[in-house]
PDB file of C-alpha atoms and ligand atoms in Angstrom:
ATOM      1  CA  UNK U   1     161.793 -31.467 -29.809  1.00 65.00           C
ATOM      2  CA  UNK U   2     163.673 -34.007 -27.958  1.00 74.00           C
ATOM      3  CA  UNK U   3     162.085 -37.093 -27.489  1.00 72.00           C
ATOM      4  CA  UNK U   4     161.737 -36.914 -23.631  1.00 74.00           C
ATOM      5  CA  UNK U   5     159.406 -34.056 -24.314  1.00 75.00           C
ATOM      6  CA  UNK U   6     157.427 -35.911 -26.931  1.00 73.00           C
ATOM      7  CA  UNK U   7     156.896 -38.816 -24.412  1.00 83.00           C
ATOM      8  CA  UNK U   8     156.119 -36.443 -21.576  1.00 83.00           C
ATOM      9  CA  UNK U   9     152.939 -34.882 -23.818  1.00 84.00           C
ATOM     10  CA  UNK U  10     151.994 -38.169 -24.721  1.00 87.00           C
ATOM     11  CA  UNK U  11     151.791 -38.900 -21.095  1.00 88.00           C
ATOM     12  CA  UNK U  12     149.776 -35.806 -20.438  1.00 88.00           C
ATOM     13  CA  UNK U  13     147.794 -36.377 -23.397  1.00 90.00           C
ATOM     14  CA  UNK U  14     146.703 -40.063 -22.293  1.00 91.00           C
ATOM     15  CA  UNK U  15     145.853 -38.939 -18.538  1.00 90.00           C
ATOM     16  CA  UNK U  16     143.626 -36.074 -19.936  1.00 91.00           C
ATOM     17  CA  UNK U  17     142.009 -38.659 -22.394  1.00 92.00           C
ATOM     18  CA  UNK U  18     141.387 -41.061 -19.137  1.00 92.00           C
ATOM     19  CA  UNK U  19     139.616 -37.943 -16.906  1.00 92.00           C
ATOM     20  CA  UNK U  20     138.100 -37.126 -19.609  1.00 93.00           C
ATOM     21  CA  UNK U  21     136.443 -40.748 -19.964  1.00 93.00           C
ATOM     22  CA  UNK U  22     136.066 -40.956 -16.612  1.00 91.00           C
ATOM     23  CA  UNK U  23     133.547 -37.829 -16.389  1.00 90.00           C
ATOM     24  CA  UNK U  24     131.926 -39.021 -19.253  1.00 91.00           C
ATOM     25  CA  UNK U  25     131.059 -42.602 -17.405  1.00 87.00           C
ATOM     26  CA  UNK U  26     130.436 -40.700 -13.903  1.00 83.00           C
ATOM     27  CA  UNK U  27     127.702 -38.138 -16.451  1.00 85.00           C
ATOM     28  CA  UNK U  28     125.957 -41.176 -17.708  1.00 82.00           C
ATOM     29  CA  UNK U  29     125.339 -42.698 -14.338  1.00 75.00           C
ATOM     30  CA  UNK U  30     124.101 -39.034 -13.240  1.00 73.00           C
ATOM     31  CA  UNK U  31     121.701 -39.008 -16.674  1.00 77.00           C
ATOM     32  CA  UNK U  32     120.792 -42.816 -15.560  1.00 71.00           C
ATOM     33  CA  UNK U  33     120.098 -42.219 -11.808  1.00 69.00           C
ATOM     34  CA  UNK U  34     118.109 -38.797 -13.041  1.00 71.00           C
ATOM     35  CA  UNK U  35     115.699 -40.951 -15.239  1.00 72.00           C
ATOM     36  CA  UNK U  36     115.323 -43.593 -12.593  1.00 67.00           C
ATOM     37  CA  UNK U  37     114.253 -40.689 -10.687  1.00 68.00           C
ATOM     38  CA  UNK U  38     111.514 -39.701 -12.923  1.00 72.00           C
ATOM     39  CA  UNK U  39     110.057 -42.811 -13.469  1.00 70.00           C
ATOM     40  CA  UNK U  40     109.597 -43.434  -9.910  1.00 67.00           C
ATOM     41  CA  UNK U  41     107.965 -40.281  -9.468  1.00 72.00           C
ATOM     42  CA  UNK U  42     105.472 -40.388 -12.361  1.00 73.00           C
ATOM     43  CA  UNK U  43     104.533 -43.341 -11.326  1.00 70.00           C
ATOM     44  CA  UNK U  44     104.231 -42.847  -7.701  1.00 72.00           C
ATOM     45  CA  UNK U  45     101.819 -39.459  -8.654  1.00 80.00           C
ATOM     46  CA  UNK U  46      99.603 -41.872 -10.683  1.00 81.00           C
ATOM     47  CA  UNK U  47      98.219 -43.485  -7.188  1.00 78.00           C
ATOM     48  CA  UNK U  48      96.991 -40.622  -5.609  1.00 83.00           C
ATOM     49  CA  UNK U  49      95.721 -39.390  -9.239  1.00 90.00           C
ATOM     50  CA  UNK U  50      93.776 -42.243 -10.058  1.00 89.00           C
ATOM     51  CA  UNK U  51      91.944 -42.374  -6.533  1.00 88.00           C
ATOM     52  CA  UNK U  52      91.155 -38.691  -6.427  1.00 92.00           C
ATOM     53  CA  UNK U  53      90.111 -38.882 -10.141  1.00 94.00           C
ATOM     54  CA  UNK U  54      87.651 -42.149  -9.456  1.00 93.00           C
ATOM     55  CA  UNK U  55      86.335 -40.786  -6.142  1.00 93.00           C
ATOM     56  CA  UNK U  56      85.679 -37.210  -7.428  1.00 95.00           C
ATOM     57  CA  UNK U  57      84.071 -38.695 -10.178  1.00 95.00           C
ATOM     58  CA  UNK U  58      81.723 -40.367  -8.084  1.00 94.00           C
ATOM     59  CA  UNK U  59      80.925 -38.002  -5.990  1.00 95.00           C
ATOM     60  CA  UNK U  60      79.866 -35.481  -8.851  1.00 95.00           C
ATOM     61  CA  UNK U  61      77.618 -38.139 -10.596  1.00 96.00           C
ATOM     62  CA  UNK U  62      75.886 -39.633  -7.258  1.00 94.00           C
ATOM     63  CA  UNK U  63      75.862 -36.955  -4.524  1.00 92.00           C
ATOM     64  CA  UNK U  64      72.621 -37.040  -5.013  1.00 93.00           C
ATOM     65  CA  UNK U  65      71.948 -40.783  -4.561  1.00 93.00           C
ATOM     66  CA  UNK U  66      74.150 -41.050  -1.436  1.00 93.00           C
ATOM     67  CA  UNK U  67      73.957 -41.120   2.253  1.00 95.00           C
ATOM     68  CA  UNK U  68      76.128 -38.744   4.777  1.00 94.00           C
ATOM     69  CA  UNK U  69      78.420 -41.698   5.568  1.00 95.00           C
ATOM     70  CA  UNK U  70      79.380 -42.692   2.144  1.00 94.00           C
ATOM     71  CA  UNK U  71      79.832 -38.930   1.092  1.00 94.00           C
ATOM     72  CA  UNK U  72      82.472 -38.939   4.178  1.00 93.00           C
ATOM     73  CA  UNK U  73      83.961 -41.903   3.305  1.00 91.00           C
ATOM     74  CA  UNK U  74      84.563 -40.869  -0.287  1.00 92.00           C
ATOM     75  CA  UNK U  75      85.995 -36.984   1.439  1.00 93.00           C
ATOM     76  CA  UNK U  76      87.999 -39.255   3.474  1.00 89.00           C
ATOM     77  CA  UNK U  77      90.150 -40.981   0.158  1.00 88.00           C
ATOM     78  CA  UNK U  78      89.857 -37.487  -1.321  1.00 92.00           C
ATOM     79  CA  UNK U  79      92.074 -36.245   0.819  1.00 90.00           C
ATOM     80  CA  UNK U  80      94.178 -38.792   1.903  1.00 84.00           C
ATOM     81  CA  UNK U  81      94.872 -39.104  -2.354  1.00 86.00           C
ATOM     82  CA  UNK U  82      95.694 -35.115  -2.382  1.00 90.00           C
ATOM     83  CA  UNK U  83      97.726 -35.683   1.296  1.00 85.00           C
ATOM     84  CA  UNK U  84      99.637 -38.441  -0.850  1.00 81.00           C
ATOM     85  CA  UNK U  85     100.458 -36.193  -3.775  1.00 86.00           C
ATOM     86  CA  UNK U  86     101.101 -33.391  -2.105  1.00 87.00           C
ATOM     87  CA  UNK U  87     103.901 -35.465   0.077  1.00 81.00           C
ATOM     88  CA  UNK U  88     105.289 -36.734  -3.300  1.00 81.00           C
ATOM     89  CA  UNK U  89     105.603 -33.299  -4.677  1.00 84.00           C
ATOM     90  CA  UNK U  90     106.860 -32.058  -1.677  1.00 83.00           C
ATOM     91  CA  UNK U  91     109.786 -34.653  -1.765  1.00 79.00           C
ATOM     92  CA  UNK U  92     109.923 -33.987  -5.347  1.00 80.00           C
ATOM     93  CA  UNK U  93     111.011 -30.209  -5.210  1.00 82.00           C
ATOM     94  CA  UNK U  94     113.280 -30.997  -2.278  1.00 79.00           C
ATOM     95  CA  UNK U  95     115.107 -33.100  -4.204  1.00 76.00           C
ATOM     96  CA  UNK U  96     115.462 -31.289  -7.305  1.00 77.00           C
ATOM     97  CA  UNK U  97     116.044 -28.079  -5.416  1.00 77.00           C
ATOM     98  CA  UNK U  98     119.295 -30.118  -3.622  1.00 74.00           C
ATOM     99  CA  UNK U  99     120.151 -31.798  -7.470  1.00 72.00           C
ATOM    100  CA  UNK U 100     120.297 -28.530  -9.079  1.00 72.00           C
ATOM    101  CA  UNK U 101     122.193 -26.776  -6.801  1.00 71.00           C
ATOM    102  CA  UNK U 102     119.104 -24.483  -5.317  1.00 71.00           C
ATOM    103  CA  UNK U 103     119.117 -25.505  -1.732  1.00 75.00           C
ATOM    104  CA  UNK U 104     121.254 -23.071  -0.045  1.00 82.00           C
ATOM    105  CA  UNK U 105     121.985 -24.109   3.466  1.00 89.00           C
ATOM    106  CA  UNK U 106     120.447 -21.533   5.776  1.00 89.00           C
ATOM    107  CA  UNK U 107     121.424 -22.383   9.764  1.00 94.00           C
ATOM    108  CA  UNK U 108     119.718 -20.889  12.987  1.00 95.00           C
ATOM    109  CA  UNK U 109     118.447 -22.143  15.888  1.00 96.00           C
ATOM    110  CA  UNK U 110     116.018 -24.583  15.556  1.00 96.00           C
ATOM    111  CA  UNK U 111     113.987 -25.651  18.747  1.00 97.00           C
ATOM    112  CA  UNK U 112     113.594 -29.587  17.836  1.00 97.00           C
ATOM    113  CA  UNK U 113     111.214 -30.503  20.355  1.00 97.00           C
ATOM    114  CA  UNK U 114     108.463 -27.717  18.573  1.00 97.00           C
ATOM    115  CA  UNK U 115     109.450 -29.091  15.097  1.00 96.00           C
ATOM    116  CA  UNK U 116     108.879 -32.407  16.109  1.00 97.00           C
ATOM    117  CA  UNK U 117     105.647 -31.492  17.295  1.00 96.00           C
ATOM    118  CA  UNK U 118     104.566 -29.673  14.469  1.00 93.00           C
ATOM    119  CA  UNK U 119     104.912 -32.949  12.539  1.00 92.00           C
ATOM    120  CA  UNK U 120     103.525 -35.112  14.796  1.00 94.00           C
ATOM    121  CA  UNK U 121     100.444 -32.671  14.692  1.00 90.00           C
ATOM    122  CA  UNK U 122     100.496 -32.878  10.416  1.00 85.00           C
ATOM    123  CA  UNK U 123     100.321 -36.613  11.204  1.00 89.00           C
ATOM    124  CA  UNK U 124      97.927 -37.001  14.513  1.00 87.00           C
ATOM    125  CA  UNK U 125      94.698 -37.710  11.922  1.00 83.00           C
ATOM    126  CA  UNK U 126      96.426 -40.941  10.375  1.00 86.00           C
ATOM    127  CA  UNK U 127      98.017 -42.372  13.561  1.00 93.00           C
ATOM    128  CA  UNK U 128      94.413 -41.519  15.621  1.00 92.00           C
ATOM    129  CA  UNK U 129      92.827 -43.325  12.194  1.00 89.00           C
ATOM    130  CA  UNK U 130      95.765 -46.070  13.657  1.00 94.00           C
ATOM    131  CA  UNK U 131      95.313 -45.803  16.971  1.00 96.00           C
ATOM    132  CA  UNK U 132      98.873 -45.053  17.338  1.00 97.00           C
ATOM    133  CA  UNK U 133     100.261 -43.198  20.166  1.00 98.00           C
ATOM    134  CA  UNK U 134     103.360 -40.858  19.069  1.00 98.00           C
ATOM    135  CA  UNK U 135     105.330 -39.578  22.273  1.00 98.00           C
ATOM    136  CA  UNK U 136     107.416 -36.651  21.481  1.00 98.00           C
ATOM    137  CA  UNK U 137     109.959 -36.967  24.434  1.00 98.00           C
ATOM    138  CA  UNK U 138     112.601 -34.376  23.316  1.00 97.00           C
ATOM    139  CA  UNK U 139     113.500 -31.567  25.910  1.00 95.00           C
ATOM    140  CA  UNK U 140     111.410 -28.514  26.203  1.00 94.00           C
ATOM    141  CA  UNK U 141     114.973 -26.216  25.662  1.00 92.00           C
ATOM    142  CA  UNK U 142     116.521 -28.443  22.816  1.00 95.00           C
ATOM    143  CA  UNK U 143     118.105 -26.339  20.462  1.00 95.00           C
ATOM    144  CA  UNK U 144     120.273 -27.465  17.213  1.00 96.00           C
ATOM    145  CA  UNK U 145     122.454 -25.121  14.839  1.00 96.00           C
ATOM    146  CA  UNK U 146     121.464 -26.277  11.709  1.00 96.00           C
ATOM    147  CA  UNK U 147     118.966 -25.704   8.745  1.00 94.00           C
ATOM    148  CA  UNK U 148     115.270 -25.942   9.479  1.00 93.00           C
ATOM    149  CA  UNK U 149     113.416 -27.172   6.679  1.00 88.00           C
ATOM    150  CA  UNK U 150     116.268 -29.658   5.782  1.00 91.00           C
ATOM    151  CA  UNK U 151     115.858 -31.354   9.506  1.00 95.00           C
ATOM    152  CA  UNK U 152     112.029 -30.571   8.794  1.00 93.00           C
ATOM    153  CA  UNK U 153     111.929 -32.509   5.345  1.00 90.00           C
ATOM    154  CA  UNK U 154     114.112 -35.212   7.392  1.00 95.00           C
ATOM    155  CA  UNK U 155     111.492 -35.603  10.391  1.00 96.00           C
ATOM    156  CA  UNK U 156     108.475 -35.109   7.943  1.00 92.00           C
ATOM    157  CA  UNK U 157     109.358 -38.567   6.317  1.00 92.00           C
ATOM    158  CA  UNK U 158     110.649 -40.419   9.142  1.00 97.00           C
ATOM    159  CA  UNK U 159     107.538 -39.669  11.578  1.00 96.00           C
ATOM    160  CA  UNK U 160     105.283 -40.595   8.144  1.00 93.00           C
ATOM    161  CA  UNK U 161     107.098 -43.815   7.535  1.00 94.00           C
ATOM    162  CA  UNK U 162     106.846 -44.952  11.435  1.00 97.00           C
ATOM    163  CA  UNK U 163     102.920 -43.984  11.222  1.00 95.00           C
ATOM    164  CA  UNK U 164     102.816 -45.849   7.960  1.00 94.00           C
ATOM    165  CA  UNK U 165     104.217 -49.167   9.065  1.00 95.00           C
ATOM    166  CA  UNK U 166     103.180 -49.157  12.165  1.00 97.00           C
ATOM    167  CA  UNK U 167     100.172 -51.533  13.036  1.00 94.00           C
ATOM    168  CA  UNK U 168      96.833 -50.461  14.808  1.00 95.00           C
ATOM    169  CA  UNK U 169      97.250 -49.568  18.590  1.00 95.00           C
ATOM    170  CA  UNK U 170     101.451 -49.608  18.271  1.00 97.00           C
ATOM    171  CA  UNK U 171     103.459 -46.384  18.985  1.00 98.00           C
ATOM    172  CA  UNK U 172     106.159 -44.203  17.759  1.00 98.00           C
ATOM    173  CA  UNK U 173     108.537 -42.887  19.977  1.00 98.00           C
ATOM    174  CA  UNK U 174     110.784 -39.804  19.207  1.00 98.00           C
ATOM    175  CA  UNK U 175     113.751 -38.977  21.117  1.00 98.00           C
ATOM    176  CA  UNK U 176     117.372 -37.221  21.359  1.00 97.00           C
ATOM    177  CA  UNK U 177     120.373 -37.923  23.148  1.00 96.00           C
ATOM    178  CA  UNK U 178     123.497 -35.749  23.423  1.00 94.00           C
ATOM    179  CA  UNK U 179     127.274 -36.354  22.841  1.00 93.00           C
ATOM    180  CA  UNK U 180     130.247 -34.405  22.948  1.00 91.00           C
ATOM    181  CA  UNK U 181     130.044 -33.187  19.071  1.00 94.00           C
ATOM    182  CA  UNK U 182     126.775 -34.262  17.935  1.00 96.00           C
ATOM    183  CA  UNK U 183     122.620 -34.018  18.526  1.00 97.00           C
ATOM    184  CA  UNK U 184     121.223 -37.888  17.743  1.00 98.00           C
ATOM    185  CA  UNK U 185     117.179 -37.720  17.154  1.00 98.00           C
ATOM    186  CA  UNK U 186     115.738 -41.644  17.103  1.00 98.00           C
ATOM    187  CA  UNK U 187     112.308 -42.184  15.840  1.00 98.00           C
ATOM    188  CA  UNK U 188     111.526 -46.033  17.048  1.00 98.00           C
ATOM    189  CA  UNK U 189     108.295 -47.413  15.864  1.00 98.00           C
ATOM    190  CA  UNK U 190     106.792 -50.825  17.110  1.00 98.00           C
ATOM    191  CA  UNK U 191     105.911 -52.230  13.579  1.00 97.00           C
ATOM    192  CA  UNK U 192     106.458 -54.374  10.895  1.00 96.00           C
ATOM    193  CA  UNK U 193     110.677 -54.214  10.744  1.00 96.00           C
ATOM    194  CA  UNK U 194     112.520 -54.150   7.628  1.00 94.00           C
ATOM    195  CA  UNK U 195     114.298 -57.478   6.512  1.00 92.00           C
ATOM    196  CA  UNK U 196     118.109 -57.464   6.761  1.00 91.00           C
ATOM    197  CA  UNK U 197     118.595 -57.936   2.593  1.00 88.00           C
ATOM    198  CA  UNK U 198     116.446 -54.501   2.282  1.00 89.00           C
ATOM    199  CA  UNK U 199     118.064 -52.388   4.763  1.00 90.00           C
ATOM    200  CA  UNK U 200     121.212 -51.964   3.098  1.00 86.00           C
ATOM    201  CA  UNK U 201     119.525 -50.937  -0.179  1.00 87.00           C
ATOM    202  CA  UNK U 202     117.525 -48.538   1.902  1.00 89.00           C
ATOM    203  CA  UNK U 203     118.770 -44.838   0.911  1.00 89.00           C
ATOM    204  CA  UNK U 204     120.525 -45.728  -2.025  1.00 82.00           C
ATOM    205  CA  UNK U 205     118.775 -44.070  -5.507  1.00 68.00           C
ATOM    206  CA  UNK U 206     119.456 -47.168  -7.948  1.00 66.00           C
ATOM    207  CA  UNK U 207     117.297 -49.471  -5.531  1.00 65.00           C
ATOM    208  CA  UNK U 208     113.724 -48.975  -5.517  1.00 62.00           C
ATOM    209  CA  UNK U 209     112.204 -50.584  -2.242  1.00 67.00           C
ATOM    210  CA  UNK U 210     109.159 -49.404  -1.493  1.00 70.00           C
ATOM    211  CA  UNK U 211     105.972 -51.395   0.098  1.00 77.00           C
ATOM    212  CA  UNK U 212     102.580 -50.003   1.066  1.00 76.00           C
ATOM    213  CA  UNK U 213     102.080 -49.758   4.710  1.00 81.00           C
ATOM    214  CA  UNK U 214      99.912 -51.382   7.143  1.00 83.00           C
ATOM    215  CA  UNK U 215      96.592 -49.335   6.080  1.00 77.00           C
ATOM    216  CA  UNK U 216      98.115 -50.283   2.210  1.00 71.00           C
ATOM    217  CA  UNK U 217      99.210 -46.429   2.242  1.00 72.00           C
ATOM    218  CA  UNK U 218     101.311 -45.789  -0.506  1.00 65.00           C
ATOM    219  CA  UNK U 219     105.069 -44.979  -0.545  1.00 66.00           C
ATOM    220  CA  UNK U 220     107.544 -43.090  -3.113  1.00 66.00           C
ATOM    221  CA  UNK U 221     110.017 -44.723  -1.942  1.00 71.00           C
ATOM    222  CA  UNK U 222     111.667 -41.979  -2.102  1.00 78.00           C
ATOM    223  CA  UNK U 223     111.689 -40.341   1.732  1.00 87.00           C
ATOM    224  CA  UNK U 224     114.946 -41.831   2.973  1.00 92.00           C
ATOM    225  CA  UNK U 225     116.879 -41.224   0.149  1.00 88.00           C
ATOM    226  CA  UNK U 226     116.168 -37.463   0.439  1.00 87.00           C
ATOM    227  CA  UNK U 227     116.474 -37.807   4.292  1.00 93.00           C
ATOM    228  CA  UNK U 228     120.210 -39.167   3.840  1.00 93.00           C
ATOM    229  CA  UNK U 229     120.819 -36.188   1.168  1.00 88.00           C
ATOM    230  CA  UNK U 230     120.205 -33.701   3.895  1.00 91.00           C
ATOM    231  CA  UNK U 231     121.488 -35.266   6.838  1.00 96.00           C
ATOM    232  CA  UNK U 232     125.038 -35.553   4.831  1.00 95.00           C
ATOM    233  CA  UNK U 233     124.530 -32.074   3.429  1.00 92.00           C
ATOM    234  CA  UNK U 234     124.088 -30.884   7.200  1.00 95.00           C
ATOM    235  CA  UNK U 235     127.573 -32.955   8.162  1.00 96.00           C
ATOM    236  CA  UNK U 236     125.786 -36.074   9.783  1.00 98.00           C
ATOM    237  CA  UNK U 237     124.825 -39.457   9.031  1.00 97.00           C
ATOM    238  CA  UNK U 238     121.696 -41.373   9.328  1.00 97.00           C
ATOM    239  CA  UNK U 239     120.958 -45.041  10.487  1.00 97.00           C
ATOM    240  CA  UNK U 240     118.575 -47.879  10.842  1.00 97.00           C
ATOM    241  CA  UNK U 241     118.372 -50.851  13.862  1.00 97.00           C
ATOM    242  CA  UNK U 242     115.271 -53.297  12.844  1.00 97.00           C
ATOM    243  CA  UNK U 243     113.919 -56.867  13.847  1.00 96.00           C
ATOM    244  CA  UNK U 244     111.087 -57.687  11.639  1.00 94.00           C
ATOM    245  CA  UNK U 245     107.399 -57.383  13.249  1.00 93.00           C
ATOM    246  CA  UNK U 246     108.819 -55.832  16.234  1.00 95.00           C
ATOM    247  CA  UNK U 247     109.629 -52.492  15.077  1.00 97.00           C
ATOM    248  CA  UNK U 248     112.349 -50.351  13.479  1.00 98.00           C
ATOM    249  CA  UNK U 249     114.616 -47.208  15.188  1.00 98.00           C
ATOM    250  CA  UNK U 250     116.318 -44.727  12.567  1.00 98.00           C
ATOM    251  CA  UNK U 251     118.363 -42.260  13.949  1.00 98.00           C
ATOM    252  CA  UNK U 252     120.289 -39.344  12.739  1.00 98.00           C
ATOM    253  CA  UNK U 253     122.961 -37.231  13.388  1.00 98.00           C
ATOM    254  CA  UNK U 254     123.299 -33.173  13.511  1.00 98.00           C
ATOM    255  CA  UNK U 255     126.831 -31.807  13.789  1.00 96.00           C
ATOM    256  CA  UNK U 256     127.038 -29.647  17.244  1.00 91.00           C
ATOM    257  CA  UNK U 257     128.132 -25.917  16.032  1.00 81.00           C
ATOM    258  CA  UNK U 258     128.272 -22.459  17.751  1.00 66.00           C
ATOM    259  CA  UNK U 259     125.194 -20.843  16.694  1.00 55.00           C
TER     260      UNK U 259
HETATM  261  P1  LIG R 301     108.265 -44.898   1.032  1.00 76.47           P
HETATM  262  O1  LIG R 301     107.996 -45.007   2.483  1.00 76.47           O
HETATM  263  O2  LIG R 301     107.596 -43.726   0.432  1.00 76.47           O
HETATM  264  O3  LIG R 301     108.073 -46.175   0.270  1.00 76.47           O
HETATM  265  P2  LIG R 301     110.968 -44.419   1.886  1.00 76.47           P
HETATM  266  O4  LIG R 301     112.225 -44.096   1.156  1.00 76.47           O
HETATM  267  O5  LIG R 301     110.555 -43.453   2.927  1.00 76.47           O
HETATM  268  O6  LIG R 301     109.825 -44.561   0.831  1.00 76.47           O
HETATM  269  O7  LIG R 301     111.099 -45.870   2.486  1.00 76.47           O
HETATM  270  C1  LIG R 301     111.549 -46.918   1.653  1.00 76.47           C
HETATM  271  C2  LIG R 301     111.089 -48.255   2.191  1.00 76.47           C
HETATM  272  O8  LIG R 301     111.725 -48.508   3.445  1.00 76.47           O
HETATM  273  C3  LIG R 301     109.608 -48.360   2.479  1.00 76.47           C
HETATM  274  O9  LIG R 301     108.844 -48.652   1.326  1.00 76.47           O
HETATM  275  C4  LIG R 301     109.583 -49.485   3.500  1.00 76.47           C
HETATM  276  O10 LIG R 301     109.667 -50.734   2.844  1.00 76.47           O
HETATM  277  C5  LIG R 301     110.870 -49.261   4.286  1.00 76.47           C
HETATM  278  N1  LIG R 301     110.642 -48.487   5.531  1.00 76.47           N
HETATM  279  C6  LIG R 301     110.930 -47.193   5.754  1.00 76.47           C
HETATM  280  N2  LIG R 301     110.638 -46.825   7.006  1.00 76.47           N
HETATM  281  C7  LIG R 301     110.150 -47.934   7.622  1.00 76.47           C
HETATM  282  C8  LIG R 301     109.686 -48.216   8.940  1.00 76.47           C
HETATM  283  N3  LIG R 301     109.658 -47.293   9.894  1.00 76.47           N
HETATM  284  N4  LIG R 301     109.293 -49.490   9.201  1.00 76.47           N
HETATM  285  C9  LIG R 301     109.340 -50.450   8.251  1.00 76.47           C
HETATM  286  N5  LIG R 301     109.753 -50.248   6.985  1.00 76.47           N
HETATM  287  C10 LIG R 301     110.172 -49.001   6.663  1.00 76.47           C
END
């Protein structure tokens, strides 16, 4: 063996060493990120748990003691606690479907103006509770190529996050404009705005930024995260314009394709 060939597998040898050091560093951030994960979402489950634990409890051991009102009141945090949970789980299983690989994208032609109104009308109980007016003022005909319960999953948690911190008698706007290659849907709220320091760590998984709304309804913090998984999965990007206690506008992006 000459010695250019020794030094030309030692070469080799070292760059294989460094990819191979490299995956291992980019697998322990994965294994990090992935516990961070959990840890949010335990904990985020033990809100709704602990209120629909305490209030059942009451209600089994008093029913008998208590007027109409109070037994609606306590119905009332019942479900609003399984509402909350079941939002976290739904987020939950999105997420791990689109981690592990499960989440096939399946496009057809999605009519956005019904889907938005299908989530406003999941929602219309909290913002009447709110007083808040949501104006869905997409086009009868609009039609996207793209997957539906992605851009579902997407609108679910923006339209929930503009409900949840927006203050009484405010309103939530939702609306698309066209351009030559892409749909853009805005959802522009009148509430509380998001400080300049916290936008940025917005939709990134290591940062954990989430506050209870204006009603003190409780957050994942784990919505817009998801919601920037999907919109990159579907080819776009997603957005946020805020001024604090006026209001906040995200928008998103879906790729224009031949359906
Ligand atoms: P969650 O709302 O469950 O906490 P998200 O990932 O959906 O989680 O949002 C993260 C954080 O971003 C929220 O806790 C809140 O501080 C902020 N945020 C999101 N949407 C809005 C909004 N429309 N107005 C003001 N703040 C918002």
């Amino acid at each position: 063996m000459t010695a250019r060939s020794v030094n030309k597998i030692d070469i080799q040898r070292r760059a294989s060493e460094e990819a191979l050091k490299e995956r291992e560093l980019q697998l322990m951030e994965l294994n990090a990120t992935k516990d961070k994960f959990f840890n949010i979402v335990a904990h985020d489950l033990k809100n709704p748990f602990t209120s629909l634990l305490g209030s059942s409890e009451l209600l089994y051991h008093n029913i008998g003691n208590l007027e109409t009102e109070n037994i609606r009141e306590l119905a009332l945090i019942l479900n609003d606690s399984a509402k909350s949970g079941y939002a976290i789980l739904q987020n939950l299983l999105d997420w791990s479907r689109s981690q592990t690989g499960l989440l096939k994208i399946n496009p057809e032609r999605v009519n956005l103006r019904n889907l938005i109104h299908e989530n406003i009308s999941t929602l219309q109980l909290a913002a009447t509770n709110k007083e808040i007016l949501i104006l869905n003022e997409v086009k009868e005909d609009f039609f996207v190529f793209s997957d539906k319960n992605m851009i579902n999953t997407i609108l679910r948690n923006l339209l929930s996050n503009a409900v949840k911190y927006t203050y009484n008698s405010g309103q939530v706007r939702v609306s698309t404009t066209i351009t030559t290659d892409e749909a853009i849907v805005s959802v522009k709220d009148t509430g509380i705005g998001i400080p300049a320091n916290i936008i940025e760590k917005l939709f990134k998984i290591e940062s954990r930024n989430s506050i209870p709304g204006t009603e003190n309804e409780q957050g994942t913090g784990l919505g817009l995260k998801l919601s920037k998984e999907f919109v990159e999965k579907l080819g776009g990007r997603i957005w946020v314009e805020s001024i604090e206690n006026k209001g906040s506008e995200f928008r998103f992006s879906i790729p224009i394709t031949e359906g």
